[in-house]
Coordinates of C-alpha atoms in Angstrom, one line a residue:
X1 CA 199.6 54.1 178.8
X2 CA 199.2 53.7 182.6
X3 CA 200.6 57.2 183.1
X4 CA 198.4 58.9 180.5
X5 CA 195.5 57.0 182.3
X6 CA 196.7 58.6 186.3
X7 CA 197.3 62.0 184.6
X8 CA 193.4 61.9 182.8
X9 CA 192.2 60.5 186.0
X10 CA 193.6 63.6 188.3
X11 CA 192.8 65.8 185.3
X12 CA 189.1 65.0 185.5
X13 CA 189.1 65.4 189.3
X14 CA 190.6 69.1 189.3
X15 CA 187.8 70.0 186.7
X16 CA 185.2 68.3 189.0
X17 CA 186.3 69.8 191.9
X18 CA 186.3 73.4 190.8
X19 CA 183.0 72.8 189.5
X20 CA 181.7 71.8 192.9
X21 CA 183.2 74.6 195.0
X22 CA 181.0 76.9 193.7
X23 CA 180.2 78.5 197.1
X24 CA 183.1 81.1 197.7
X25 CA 183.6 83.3 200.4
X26 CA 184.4 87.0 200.9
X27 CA 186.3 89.0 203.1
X28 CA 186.4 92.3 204.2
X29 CA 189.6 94.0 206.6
X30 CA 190.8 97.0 208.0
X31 CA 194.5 96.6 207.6
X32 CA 195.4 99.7 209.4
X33 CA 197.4 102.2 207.5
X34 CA 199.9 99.1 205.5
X35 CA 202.4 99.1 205.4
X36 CA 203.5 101.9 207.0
X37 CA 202.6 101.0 211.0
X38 CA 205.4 98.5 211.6
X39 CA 204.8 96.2 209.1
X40 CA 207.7 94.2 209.7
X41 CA 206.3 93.2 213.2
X42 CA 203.2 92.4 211.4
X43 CA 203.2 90.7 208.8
X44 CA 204.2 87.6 210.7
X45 CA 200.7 87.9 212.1
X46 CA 198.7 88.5 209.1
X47 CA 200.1 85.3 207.4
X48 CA 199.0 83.6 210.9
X49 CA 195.3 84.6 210.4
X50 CA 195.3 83.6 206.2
X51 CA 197.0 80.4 207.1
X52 CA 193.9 79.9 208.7
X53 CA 191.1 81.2 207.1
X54 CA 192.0 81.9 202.9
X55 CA 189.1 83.9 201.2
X56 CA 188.4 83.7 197.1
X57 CA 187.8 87.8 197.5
X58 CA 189.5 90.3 199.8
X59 CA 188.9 93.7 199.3
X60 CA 191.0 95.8 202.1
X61 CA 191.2 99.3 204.1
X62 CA 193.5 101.7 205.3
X63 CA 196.2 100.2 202.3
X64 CA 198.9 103.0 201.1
X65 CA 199.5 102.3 197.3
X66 CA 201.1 100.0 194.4
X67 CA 204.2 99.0 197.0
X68 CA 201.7 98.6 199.8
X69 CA 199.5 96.3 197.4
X70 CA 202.4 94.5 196.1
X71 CA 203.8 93.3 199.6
X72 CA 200.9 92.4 200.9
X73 CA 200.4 90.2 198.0
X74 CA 203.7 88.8 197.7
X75 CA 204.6 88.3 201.6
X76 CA 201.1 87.4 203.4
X77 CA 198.6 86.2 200.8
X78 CA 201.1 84.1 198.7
X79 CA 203.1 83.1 201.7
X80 CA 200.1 81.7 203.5
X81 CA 198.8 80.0 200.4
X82 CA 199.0 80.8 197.0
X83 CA 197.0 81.6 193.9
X84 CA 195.9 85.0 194.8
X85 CA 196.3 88.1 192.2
X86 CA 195.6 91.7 192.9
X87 CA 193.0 93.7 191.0
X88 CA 193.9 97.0 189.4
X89 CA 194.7 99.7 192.2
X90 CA 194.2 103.4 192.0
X91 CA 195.9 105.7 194.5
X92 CA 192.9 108.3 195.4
X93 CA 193.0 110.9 198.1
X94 CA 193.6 109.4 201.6
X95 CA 194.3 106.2 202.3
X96 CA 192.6 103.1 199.9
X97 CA 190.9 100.2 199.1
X98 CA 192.5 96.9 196.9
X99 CA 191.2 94.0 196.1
X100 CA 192.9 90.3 196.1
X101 CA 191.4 87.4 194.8
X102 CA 192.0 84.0 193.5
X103 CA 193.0 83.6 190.4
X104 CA 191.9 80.2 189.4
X105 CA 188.1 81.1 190.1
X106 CA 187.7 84.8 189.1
X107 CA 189.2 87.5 187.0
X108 CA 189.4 90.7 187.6
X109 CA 187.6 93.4 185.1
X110 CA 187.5 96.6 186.2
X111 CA 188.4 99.1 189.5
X112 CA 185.7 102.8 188.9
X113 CA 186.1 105.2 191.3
X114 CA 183.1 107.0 193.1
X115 CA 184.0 110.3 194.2
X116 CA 182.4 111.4 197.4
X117 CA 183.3 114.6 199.5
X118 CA 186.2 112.5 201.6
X119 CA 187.4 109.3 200.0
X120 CA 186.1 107.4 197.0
X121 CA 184.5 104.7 196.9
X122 CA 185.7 101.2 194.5
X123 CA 183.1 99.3 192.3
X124 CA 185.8 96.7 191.9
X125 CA 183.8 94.4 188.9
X126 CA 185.3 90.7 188.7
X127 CA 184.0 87.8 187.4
X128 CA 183.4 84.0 188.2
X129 CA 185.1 81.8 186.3
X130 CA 182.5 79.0 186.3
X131 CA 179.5 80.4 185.8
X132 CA 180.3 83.5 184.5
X133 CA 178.4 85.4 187.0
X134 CA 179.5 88.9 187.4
X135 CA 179.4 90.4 190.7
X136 CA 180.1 94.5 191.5
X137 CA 181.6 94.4 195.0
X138 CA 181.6 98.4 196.7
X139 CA 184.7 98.9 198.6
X140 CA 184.1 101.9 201.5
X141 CA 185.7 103.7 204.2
X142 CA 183.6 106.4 205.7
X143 CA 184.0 109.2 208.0
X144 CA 185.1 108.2 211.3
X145 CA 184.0 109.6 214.7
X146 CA 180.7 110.1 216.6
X147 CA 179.5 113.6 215.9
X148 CA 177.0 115.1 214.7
X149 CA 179.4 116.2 211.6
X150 CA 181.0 113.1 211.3
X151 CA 177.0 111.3 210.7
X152 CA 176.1 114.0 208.2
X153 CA 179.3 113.4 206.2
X154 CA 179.1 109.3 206.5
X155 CA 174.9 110.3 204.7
X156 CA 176.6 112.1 201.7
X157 CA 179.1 109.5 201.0
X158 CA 176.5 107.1 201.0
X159 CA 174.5 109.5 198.7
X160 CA 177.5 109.1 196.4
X161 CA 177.1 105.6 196.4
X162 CA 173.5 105.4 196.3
X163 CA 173.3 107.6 192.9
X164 CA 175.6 104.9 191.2
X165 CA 173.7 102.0 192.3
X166 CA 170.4 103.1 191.9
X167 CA 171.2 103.5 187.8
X168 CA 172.3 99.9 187.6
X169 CA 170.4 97.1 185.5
X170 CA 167.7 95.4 187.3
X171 CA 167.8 92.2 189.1
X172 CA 172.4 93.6 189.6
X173 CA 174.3 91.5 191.9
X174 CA 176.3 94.0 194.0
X175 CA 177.3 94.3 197.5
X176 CA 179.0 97.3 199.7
X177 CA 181.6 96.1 202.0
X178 CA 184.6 97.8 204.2
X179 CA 184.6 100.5 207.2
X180 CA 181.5 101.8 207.3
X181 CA 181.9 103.5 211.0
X182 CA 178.6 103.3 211.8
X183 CA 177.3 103.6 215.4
X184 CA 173.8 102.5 214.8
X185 CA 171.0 101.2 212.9
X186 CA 169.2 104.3 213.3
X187 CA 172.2 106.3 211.7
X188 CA 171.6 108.3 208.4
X189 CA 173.8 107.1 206.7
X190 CA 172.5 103.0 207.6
X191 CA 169.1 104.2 206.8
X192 CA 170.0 105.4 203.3
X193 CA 171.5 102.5 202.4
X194 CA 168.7 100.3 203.2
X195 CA 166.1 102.8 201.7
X196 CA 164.0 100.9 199.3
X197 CA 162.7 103.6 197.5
X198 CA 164.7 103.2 194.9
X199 CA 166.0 100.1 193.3
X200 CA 170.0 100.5 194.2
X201 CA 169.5 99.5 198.1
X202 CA 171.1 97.2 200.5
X203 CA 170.2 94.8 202.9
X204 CA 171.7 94.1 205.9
X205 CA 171.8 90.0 206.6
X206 CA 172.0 90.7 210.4
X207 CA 169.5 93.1 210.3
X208 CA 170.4 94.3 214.0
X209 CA 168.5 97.0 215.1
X210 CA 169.4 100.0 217.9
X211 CA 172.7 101.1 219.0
X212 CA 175.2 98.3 218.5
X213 CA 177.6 99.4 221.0
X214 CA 176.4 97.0 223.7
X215 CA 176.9 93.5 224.6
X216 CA 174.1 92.0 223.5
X217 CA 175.4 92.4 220.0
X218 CA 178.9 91.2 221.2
X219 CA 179.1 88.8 219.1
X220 CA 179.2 91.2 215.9
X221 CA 181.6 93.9 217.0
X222 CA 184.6 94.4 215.0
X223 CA 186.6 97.2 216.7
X224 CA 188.8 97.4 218.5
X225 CA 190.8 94.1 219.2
X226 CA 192.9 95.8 222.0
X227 CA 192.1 97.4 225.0
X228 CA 195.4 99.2 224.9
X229 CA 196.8 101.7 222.4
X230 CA 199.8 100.7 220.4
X231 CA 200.8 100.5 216.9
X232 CA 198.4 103.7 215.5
X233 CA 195.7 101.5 216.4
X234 CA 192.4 102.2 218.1
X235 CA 191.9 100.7 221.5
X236 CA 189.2 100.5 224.0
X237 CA 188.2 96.6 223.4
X238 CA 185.3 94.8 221.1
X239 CA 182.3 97.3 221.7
X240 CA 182.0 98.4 217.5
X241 CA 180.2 97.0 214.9
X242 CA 182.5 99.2 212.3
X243 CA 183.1 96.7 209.7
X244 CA 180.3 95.0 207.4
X245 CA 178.9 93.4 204.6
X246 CA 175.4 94.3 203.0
X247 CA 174.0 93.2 199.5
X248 CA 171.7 93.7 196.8
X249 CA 168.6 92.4 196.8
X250 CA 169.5 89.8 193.7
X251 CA 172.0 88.1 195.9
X252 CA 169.6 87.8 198.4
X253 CA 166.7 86.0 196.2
X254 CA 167.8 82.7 195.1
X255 CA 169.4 81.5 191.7
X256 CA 173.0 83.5 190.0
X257 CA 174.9 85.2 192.8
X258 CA 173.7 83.6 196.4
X259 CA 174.5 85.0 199.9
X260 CA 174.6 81.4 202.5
X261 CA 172.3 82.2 205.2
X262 CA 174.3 81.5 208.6
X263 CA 178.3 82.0 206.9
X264 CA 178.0 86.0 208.0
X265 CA 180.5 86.5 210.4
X266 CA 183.0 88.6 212.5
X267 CA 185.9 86.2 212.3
X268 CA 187.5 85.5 215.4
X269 CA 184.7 87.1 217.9
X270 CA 183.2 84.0 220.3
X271 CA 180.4 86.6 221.8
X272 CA 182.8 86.7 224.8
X273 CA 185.0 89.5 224.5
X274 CA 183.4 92.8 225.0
X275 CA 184.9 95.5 225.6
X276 CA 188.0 92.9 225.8
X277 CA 191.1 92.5 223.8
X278 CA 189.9 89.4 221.3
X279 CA 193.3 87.5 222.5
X280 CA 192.3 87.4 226.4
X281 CA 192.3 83.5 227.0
X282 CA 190.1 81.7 225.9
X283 CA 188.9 82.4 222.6
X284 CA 187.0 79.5 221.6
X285 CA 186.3 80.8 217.9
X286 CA 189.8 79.9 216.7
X287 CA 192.0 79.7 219.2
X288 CA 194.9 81.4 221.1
X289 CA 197.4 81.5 218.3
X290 CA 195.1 83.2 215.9
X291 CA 193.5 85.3 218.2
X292 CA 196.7 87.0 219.1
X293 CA 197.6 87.2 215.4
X294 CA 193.9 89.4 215.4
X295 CA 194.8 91.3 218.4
X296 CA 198.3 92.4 216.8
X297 CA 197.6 92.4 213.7
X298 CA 195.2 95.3 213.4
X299 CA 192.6 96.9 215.4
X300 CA 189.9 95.7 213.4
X301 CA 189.0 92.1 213.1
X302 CA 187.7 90.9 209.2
X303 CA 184.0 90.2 208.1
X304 CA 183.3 87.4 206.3
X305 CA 180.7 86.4 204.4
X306 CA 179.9 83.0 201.8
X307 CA 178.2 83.3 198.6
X308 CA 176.9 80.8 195.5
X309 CA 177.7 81.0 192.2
X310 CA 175.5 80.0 189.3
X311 CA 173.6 76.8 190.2
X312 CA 171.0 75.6 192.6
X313 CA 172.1 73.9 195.6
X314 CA 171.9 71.2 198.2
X315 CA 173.1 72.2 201.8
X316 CA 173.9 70.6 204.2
X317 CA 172.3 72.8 207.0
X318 CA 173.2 70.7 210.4
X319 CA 176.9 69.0 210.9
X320 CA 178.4 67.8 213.9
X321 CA 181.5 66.6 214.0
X322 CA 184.2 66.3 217.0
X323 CA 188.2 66.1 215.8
X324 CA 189.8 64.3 219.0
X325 CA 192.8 66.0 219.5
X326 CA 191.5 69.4 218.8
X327 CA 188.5 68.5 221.5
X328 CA 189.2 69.0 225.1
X329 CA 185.9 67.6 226.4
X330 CA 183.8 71.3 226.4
X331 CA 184.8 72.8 223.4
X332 CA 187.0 72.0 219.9
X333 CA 189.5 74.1 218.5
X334 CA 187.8 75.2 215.4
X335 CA 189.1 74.0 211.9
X336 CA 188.3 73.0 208.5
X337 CA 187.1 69.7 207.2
X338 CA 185.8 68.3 203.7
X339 CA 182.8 66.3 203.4
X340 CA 182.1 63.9 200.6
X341 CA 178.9 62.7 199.2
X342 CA 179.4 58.9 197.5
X343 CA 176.7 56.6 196.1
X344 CA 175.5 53.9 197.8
X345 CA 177.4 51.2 195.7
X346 CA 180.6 49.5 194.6
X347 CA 182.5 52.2 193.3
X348 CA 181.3 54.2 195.2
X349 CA 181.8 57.1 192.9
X350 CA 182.3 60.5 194.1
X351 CA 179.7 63.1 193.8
X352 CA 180.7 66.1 195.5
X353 CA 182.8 67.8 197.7
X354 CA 182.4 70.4 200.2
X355 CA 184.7 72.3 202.4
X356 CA 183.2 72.5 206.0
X357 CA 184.4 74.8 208.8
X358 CA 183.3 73.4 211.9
X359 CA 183.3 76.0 214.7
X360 CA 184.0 75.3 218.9
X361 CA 180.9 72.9 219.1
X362 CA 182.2 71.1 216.2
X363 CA 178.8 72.3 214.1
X364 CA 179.2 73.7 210.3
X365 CA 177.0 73.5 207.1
X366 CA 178.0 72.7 203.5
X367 CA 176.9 73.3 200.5
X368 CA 176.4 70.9 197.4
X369 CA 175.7 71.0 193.7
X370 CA 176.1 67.9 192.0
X371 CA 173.9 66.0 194.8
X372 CA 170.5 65.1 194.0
X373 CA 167.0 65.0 196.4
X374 CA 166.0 61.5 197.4
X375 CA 169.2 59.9 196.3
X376 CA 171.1 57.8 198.8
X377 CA 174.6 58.9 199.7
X378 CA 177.4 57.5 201.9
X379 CA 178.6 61.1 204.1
X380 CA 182.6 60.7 204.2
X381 CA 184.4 63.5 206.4
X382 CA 188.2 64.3 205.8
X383 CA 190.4 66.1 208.3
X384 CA 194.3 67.0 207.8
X385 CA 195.3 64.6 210.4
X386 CA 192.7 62.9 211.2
X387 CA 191.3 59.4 210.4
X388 CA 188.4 59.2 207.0
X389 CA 185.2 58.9 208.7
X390 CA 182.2 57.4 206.7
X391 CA 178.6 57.8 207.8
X392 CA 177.1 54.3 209.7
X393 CA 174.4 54.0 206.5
X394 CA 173.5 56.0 203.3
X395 CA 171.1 59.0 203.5
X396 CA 169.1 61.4 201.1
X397 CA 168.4 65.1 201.1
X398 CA 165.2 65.7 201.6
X399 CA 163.2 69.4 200.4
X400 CA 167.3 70.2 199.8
X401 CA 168.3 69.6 203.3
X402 CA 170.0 66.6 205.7
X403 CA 171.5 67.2 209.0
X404 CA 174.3 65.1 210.5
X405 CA 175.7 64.2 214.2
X406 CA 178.9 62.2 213.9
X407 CA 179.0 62.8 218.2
X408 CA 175.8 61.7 219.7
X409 CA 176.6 57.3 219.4
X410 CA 179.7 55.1 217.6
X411 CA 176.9 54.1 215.5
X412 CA 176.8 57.0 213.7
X413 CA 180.1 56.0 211.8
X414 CA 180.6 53.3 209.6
X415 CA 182.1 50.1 211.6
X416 CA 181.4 52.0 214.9
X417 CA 185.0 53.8 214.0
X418 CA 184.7 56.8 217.0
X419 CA 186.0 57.8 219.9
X420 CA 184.6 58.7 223.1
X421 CA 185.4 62.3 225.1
X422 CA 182.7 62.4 228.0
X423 CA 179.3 62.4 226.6
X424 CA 180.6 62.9 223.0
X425 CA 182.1 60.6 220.5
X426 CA 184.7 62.2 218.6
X427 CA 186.7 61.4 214.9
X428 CA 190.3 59.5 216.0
X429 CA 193.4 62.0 214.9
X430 CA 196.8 61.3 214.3
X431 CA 196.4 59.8 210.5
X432 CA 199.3 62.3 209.5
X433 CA 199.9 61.0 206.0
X434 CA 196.2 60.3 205.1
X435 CA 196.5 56.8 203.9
X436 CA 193.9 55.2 206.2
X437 CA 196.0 54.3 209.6
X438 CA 197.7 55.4 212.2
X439 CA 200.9 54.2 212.0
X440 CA 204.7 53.9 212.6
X441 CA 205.1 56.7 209.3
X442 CA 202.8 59.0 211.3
X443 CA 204.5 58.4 214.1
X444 CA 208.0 59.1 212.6
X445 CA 206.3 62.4 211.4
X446 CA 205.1 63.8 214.2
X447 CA 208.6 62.5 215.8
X448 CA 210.7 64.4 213.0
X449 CA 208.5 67.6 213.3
X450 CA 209.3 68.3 217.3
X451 CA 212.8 67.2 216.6
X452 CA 213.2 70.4 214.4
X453 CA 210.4 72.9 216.4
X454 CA 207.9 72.5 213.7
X455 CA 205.2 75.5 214.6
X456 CA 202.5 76.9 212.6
X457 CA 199.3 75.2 211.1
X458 CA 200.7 72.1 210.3
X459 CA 199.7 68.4 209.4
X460 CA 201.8 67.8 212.7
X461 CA 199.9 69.7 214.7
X462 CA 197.1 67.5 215.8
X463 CA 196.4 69.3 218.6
X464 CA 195.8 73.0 217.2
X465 CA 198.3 75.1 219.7
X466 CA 200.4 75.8 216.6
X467 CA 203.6 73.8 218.0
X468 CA 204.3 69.9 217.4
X469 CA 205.3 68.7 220.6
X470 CA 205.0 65.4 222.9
X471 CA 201.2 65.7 223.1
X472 CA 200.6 65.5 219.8
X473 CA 202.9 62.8 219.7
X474 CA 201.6 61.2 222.8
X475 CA 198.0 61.2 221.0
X476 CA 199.8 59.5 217.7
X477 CA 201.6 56.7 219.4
X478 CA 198.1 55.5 221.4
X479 CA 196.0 55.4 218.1
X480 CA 199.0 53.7 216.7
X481 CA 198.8 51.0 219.7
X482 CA 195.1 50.5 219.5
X483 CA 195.6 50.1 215.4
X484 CA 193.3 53.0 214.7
X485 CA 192.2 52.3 210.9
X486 CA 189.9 53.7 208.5
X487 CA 186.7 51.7 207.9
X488 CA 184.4 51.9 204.9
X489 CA 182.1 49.4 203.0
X490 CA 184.9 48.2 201.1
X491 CA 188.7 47.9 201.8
X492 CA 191.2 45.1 200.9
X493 CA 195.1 45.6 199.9
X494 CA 195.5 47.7 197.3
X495 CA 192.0 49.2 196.6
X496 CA 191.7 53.1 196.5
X497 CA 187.9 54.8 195.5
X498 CA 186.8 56.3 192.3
X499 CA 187.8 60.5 193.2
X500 CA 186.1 61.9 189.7
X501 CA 183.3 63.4 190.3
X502 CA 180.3 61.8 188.4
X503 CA 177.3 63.9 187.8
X504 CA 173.8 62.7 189.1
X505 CA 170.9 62.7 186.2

């Protein structure tokens, strides 16, 4: 009877978790003419950047056919994680566009192709499991180059497109995604897609306007991630902002399909790189390891973007958080977190769940759907290797917003359980094992895993250079010495929390 209980128990937690992670985020890439520039040189380095980052939709560019779709399935998406499945693919003229996506929160229905004068464009149609939410996601690659020509041709794909979306339903959630290789917002072909005139048009989130090949919109370009030529690959440095994502006006009103203000990005790019190879030291937007993976990888860097699915929502909009071994005093290595919202009382019953990724200042937002306004909730912050942090006292959302500093005083965490680094007061690192205290196990990890030259994005790793060495283990035995522990409102031998979610009426 006890093991029926456990397996209900987890049971129940898997449904409540999927049910929380309702914001999901989508990728675009450039994976420059796959497989057939060197893949085998590559691939290491695209499983380096999904180890890292793992979206629940990537459509890609510049991919050959079935075999090309197949591999880079089977030996970067599933190698890095797993879970992902490939949408139907159609071999048009030129090279193409697939789709991957996660299996266990959307299927796939349909890949239509748009015939324009060069390549077609993809209305790739897949569904969210959930809430049932259909979303029509525009895969493109248009004319490249800076003529005149080039401008007029990029305009009458993006008539192509244009005539499709303009006959769909009102109130469609659709977005247009991929290589756009536009120059400007003052292009033809940009101004098309954002004319309102008619109902199929697209918005731009950034909403940038001018040339954007300057360095005041550094922090957006997407091409090129070298400054040298090699691999077929463009070169020149980050100066392009080639690669984007815009959307429908649905997904940018609220309710259904919900684009999260602030989540648009150019992954990888710091603001600091332009006209600079995105692996010149330092990157502080994820670090050296993955920012070579970028620079080698392809000549584009991805777009990302995060989006809500069926229900309204409480966010999170201001988190702070420091991990210690990741922070060097200035800036963090950036990573990914969870943050739990628990009531206020013995049990203190799980409510939510949401996946945080805090960037170099250790900042993030997160968004939740099972929380309630006015409601107090204990915050609790969980890191791969690093100690459960509970917020000091419960707090309440308020107008669907709370902000959070974990760094600014101990007395921002439950039983003063911080760290200080300078001015900052940071979560301690080193539980490897995640069972509330640094200890001779972790230490025996960390131990074991230099032993054998561990590398990669691993639990051993608590400092984020990708190798588990003597620092890490250096940072394990002191938090071992000074008996770093987890402390919450309740902890004796043998107690462990409630982890189903329970719903708030």
């Amino acid at each position: 009877m006890q093991s029926v209980v456990k397996i209900y128990l987890i049971s129940l937690f898997v449904v409540g978790f999927t049910y929380a992670q309702t914001q999901h985020t989508i990728m675009t890439y450039n994976i420059l003419n796959y497989p057939f520039t060197d893949t085998t040189a590559r691939n290491p380095h695209f499983r380096t950047i999904f180890e890292n980052i793992q979206p629940d939709i990537l459509v890609v560019q510049e991919i050959v056919n079935q075999a090309s779709v197949d591999s880079f399935l089977t030996k970067i998406l599933n190698k890095s994680a797993s879970g992902y499945a490939a949408g139907t693919f159609i071999n048009g003229p030129d090279l193409d566009r697939a789709i991957f996506y996660k299996s266990s929160i959307f299927t796939f229905i349909s890949n239509t192709p748009i015939a324009t004068p060069l390549r077609d464009i993809n209305e790739f149609k897949i569904k969210h499991l959930v809430s049932g939410d259909t979303l029509r996601i525009y895969g493109v690659h248009l004319k490249a180059n800076d003529t005149s020509e080039d401008s007029l041709q990029r305009a009458a794909e993006v008539d192509s497109l244009r005539k499709w979306t303009n006959a769909l339903p009102p109130n469609s959630n659709f977005i247009v995604l991929g290589d756009f290789n536009i120059y400007s917002s003052n292009e033809l072909a940009y101004q098309k897609l954002k004319n309102q005139s008619l109902p199929g048009y697209f918005i731009d989130p950034l909403n940038i306007t001018g040339t954007w090949n300057n360095g005041s919109y550094a922090q957006h370009h997407s091409q090129s991630t070298r400054t040298r030529s090699f691999g077929d690959g463009a070169a020149g440095g980050l100066d392009d902002r080639f690669d984007m994502i815009l959307m429908s006006q649905a997904i940018m009103n609220s309710g259904g399909i919900t684009f999260v203000p602030g989540t648009y990005q150019a992954y990888g790019n710091d603001g600091n790189h332009f006209n600079d190879s995105i692996n010149q030291p330092p990157n502080t937007a994820v670090g050296q390891a993955v920012a070579n993976a970028l620079h080698y990888a392809t000549d584009h860097l991805p777009v990302i973007a995060s989006f809500s699915f069926g229900s309204s929502y409480l966010e999170l909009t201001s988190f702070t958080a420091l991990i210690e071994a990741l922070y060097n005093g200035t800036n963090m290595i950036p990573d990914t977190v969870a943050v739990e919202l628990r009531t206020a009382s013995f049990p203190y019953s799980l409510i939510d769940q949401a996946k945080i990724y805090l960037n170099n200042s250790g900042q993030g937002t997160g968004i939740f759907y099972n929380a309630v306004n006015g409601i107090p909730y204990y915050l609790v912050l969980k890191h791969r290797n690093a100690i459960e942090t509970w917020s000091a006292t419960t707090l309440t959302f308020t107008n669907s917003a709370l902000t959070y500093d974990f760094t600014t005083s101990s007395s921002k965490a439950y039983g003063n359980n911080l760290k200080q680094i300078g001015t900052k007061w940071c979560i301690y690192s080193g539980d490897i094992n995640q069972d509330g205290i640094v200890d001779l196990q972790d230490l025996n990890s960390v131990y074991n895993a230099n032993i054998t030259g561990v590398t990669g994005y691993t639990v051993t790793d608590i400092t984020g250079d990708m190798f588990t060495e003597i620092g890490d283990l250096t940072k394990v035995f002191i938090n071992k010495f000074l008996a770093v522990e987890r402390k919450r409102p309740i902890d004796f031998p043998g107690f462990e929390l409630n982890n189903t979610y329970r719903k708030e009426q």
